[in-house]
XYZ file of N, CA, C and O in Angstrom:
300
model
N -108.288 70.835 99.119
C -108.473 72.065 99.874
C -107.127 72.570 100.399
O -106.901 73.765 100.457
N -106.269 71.623 100.767
C -104.961 71.996 101.295
C -104.133 72.731 100.234
O -103.428 73.688 100.536
N -104.251 72.294 98.968
C -103.519 72.946 97.883
C -103.970 74.391 97.702
O -103.160 75.267 97.402
N -105.261 74.627 97.876
C -105.789 75.984 97.729
C -105.217 76.897 98.807
O -104.808 78.035 98.510
N -105.158 76.446 100.041
C -104.598 77.259 101.123
C -103.107 77.495 100.917
O -102.598 78.590 101.160
N -102.415 76.480 100.452
C -100.985 76.634 100.160
C -100.788 77.674 99.070
O -99.915 78.542 99.173
N -101.595 77.584 98.032
C -101.503 78.544 96.932
C -101.758 79.966 97.426
O -101.017 80.892 97.098
N -102.789 80.158 98.234
C -103.131 81.491 98.755
C -101.998 82.036 99.615
O -101.629 83.215 99.516
N -101.417 81.193 100.449
C -100.302 81.647 101.284
C -99.078 82.015 100.440
O -98.384 82.987 100.740
N -98.819 81.266 99.385
C -97.701 81.593 98.502
C -97.951 82.914 97.769
O -97.032 83.716 97.594
N -99.191 83.131 97.342
C -99.541 84.391 96.675
C -99.338 85.559 97.638
O -98.769 86.597 97.265
N -99.783 85.423 98.879
C -99.591 86.486 99.873
C -98.112 86.790 100.066
O -97.704 87.950 100.151
N -97.298 85.742 100.136
C -95.861 85.929 100.297
C -95.245 86.668 99.129
O -94.401 87.552 99.315
N -95.644 86.313 97.914
C -95.113 86.996 96.729
C -95.571 88.444 96.666
O -94.816 89.329 96.262
N -96.808 88.718 97.063
C -97.313 90.092 97.047
C -96.588 90.963 98.067
O -96.415 92.162 97.850
N -96.149 90.370 99.181
C -95.371 91.139 100.165
C -94.010 91.532 99.592
O -93.459 92.564 99.952
N -93.451 90.699 98.715
C -92.138 90.971 98.121
C -92.218 91.996 96.979
O -91.196 92.564 96.601
N -93.401 92.209 96.434
C -93.553 93.079 95.260
C -93.207 94.523 95.600
O -93.382 94.982 96.731
N -92.695 95.248 94.615
C -92.398 96.671 94.764
C -93.626 97.452 94.293
O -93.888 97.542 93.095
N -94.361 98.005 95.220
C -95.577 98.729 94.892
C -95.241 100.167 94.534
O -94.333 100.754 95.108
N -95.963 100.771 93.602
C -95.619 102.125 93.131
C -96.151 103.241 94.018
O -96.582 104.272 93.537
N -96.146 103.050 95.296
C -96.503 104.125 96.210
C -95.644 104.015 97.454
O -95.039 102.997 97.733
N -95.576 105.104 98.186
C -94.707 105.200 99.358
C -95.335 104.428 100.520
O -96.454 104.725 100.931
N -94.631 103.444 101.079
C -95.206 102.661 102.166
C -95.201 103.377 103.512
O -95.784 102.889 104.480
N -94.570 104.554 103.588
C -94.493 105.303 104.837
C -95.884 105.806 105.215
O -96.507 106.564 104.465
N -96.412 105.416 106.379
C -97.770 105.854 106.768
C -97.861 107.351 107.052
O -98.953 107.909 107.097
N -96.718 108.021 107.221
C -96.739 109.463 107.478
C -97.037 110.262 106.216
O -97.496 111.390 106.291
N -96.745 109.681 105.062
C -96.969 110.374 103.795
C -98.455 110.280 103.448
O -99.029 109.192 103.416
N -99.066 111.418 103.190
C -100.510 111.465 102.906
C -100.772 112.097 101.549
O -99.909 112.749 100.962
N -101.974 111.919 101.060
C -102.424 112.573 99.842
C -101.725 112.079 98.592
O -101.293 110.930 98.500
N -101.599 112.999 97.615
C -101.020 112.638 96.319
C -99.522 112.357 96.406
O -98.968 111.693 95.544
N -98.847 112.859 97.432
C -97.411 112.600 97.577
C -97.153 111.106 97.733
O -96.114 110.612 97.321
N -98.088 110.403 98.343
C -97.937 108.965 98.553
C -97.874 108.229 97.210
O -97.196 107.229 97.077
N -98.577 108.735 96.211
C -98.683 108.064 94.917
C -97.841 108.735 93.829
O -98.140 108.612 92.658
N -96.767 109.450 94.207
C -95.953 110.188 93.250
C -95.403 109.280 92.146
O -95.513 109.602 90.967
N -94.823 108.147 92.492
C -94.261 107.250 91.479
C -95.356 106.725 90.551
O -95.165 106.660 89.333
N -96.497 106.388 91.117
C -97.619 105.886 90.320
C -98.118 106.958 89.356
O -98.347 106.686 88.166
N -98.256 108.184 89.836
C -98.730 109.282 88.991
C -97.715 109.591 87.892
O -98.079 109.767 86.724
N -96.431 109.632 88.258
C -95.389 109.906 87.262
C -95.376 108.835 86.176
O -95.273 109.146 84.986
N -95.488 107.587 86.565
C -95.500 106.491 85.582
C -96.726 106.586 84.685
O -96.636 106.353 83.478
N -97.856 106.929 85.259
C -99.084 107.058 84.477
C -98.959 108.184 83.456
O -99.364 108.038 82.300
N -98.375 109.303 83.871
C -98.189 110.434 82.952
C -97.263 110.030 81.803
O -97.528 110.355 80.637
N -96.198 109.307 82.114
C -95.269 108.857 81.064
C -95.995 107.967 80.066
O -95.833 108.108 78.847
N -96.827 107.053 80.552
C -97.560 106.150 79.660
C -98.541 106.930 78.794
O -98.650 106.686 77.585
N -99.248 107.883 79.375
C -100.230 108.667 78.605
C -99.529 109.501 77.533
O -99.986 109.562 76.385
N -98.409 110.132 77.881
C -97.666 110.929 76.901
C -97.166 110.032 75.772
O -97.259 110.388 74.586
N -96.622 108.863 76.121
C -96.135 107.938 75.094
C -97.279 107.495 74.180
O -97.098 107.403 72.957
N -98.448 107.228 74.743
C -99.599 106.831 73.930
C -100.018 107.953 72.992
O -100.335 107.700 71.819
N -100.024 109.186 73.468
C -100.404 110.316 72.622
C -99.398 110.524 71.494
O -99.795 110.793 70.355
N -98.107 110.393 71.812
C -97.089 110.532 70.769
C -97.225 109.427 69.722
O -97.138 109.691 68.518
N -97.430 108.218 70.165
C -97.595 107.110 69.224
C -98.861 107.284 68.387
O -98.837 107.055 67.177
N -99.947 107.721 69.017
C -101.187 107.952 68.274
C -100.995 109.055 67.238
O -101.476 108.940 66.106
N -100.274 110.111 67.596
C -100.004 111.186 66.647
C -99.145 110.714 65.483
O -99.400 111.058 64.328
N -98.140 109.898 65.777
C -97.272 109.345 64.742
C -98.061 108.477 63.769
O -97.947 108.620 62.550
N -98.882 107.597 64.307
C -99.695 106.714 63.460
C -100.700 107.528 62.646
O -100.887 107.276 61.447
N -101.344 108.510 63.267
C -102.318 109.341 62.554
C -101.649 110.130 61.434
O -102.211 110.254 60.341
N -100.448 110.640 61.691
C -99.709 111.385 60.670
C -99.419 110.508 59.460
O -99.703 110.879 58.320
N -98.865 109.332 59.678
C -98.533 108.448 58.558
C -99.780 107.902 57.884
O -99.791 107.688 56.671
N -100.844 107.709 58.637
C -102.107 107.295 58.035
C -102.617 108.385 57.094
O -103.069 108.101 55.986
N -102.526 109.632 57.531
C -102.945 110.769 56.710
C -102.105 110.847 55.430
O -102.645 111.022 54.330
N -100.791 110.716 55.564
C -99.897 110.775 54.405
C -100.214 109.645 53.419
O -100.374 109.879 52.212
N -100.308 108.437 53.928
C -100.574 107.301 53.039
C -101.948 107.402 52.384
O -102.126 107.056 51.219
N -102.913 107.872 53.124
C -104.255 108.038 52.563
C -104.241 109.034 51.405
O -104.849 108.793 50.353
N -103.537 110.139 51.583
C -103.456 111.142 50.515
C -102.700 110.616 49.307
O -103.067 110.916 48.161
N -101.656 109.861 49.530
C -100.908 109.279 48.413
C -101.799 108.313 47.637
O -101.841 108.339 46.393
N -102.514 107.460 48.336
C -103.402 106.504 47.668
C -104.518 107.244 46.932
O -104.848 106.904 45.782
N -105.098 108.253 47.542
C -106.143 109.030 46.869
C -105.593 109.706 45.614
O -106.255 109.732 44.568
N -104.383 110.255 45.705
C -103.765 110.893 44.542
C -103.527 109.887 43.415
O -103.838 110.162 42.251
N -102.996 108.712 43.770
C -102.717 107.708 42.745
C -104.010 107.163 42.113
O -104.049 106.916 40.909
N -105.030 106.991 42.912
C -106.295 106.486 42.342
C -106.964 107.551 41.488
O -107.663 107.246 40.528
N -106.761 108.839 41.832
C -107.312 109.912 41.007
C -106.622 109.967 39.645
O -107.244 110.345 38.642
N -105.362 109.574 39.603
C -104.636 109.535 38.324
C -105.027 108.335 37.492
O -104.700 108.283 36.297
N -105.687 107.381 38.105
C -106.081 106.179 37.375
C -105.045 105.077 37.460
O -105.127 104.098 36.734
N -104.087 105.228 38.340
C -103.072 104.191 38.530
C -103.589 103.232 39.580
O -103.946 103.606 40.675
N -103.615 101.960 39.255
C -104.022 100.970 40.241
C -105.409 100.604 40.030
O -106.293 100.112 40.335
């Protein structure tokens, strides 16, 4: 049981040291408090959309090439 309490206290200590993606100032309210979190989320979503578009584009190209080659009877 003592190990569990020690572990919990160590976890609390590490969480206090963590850099959280929101403003710790209690005067900041609303969405301004979460500006860094929102900005990071937008960057991740944009990157995912760009990567999805890139993969979809090359999938489309490769699919058409394979369809063309199979229509010719190659392969």
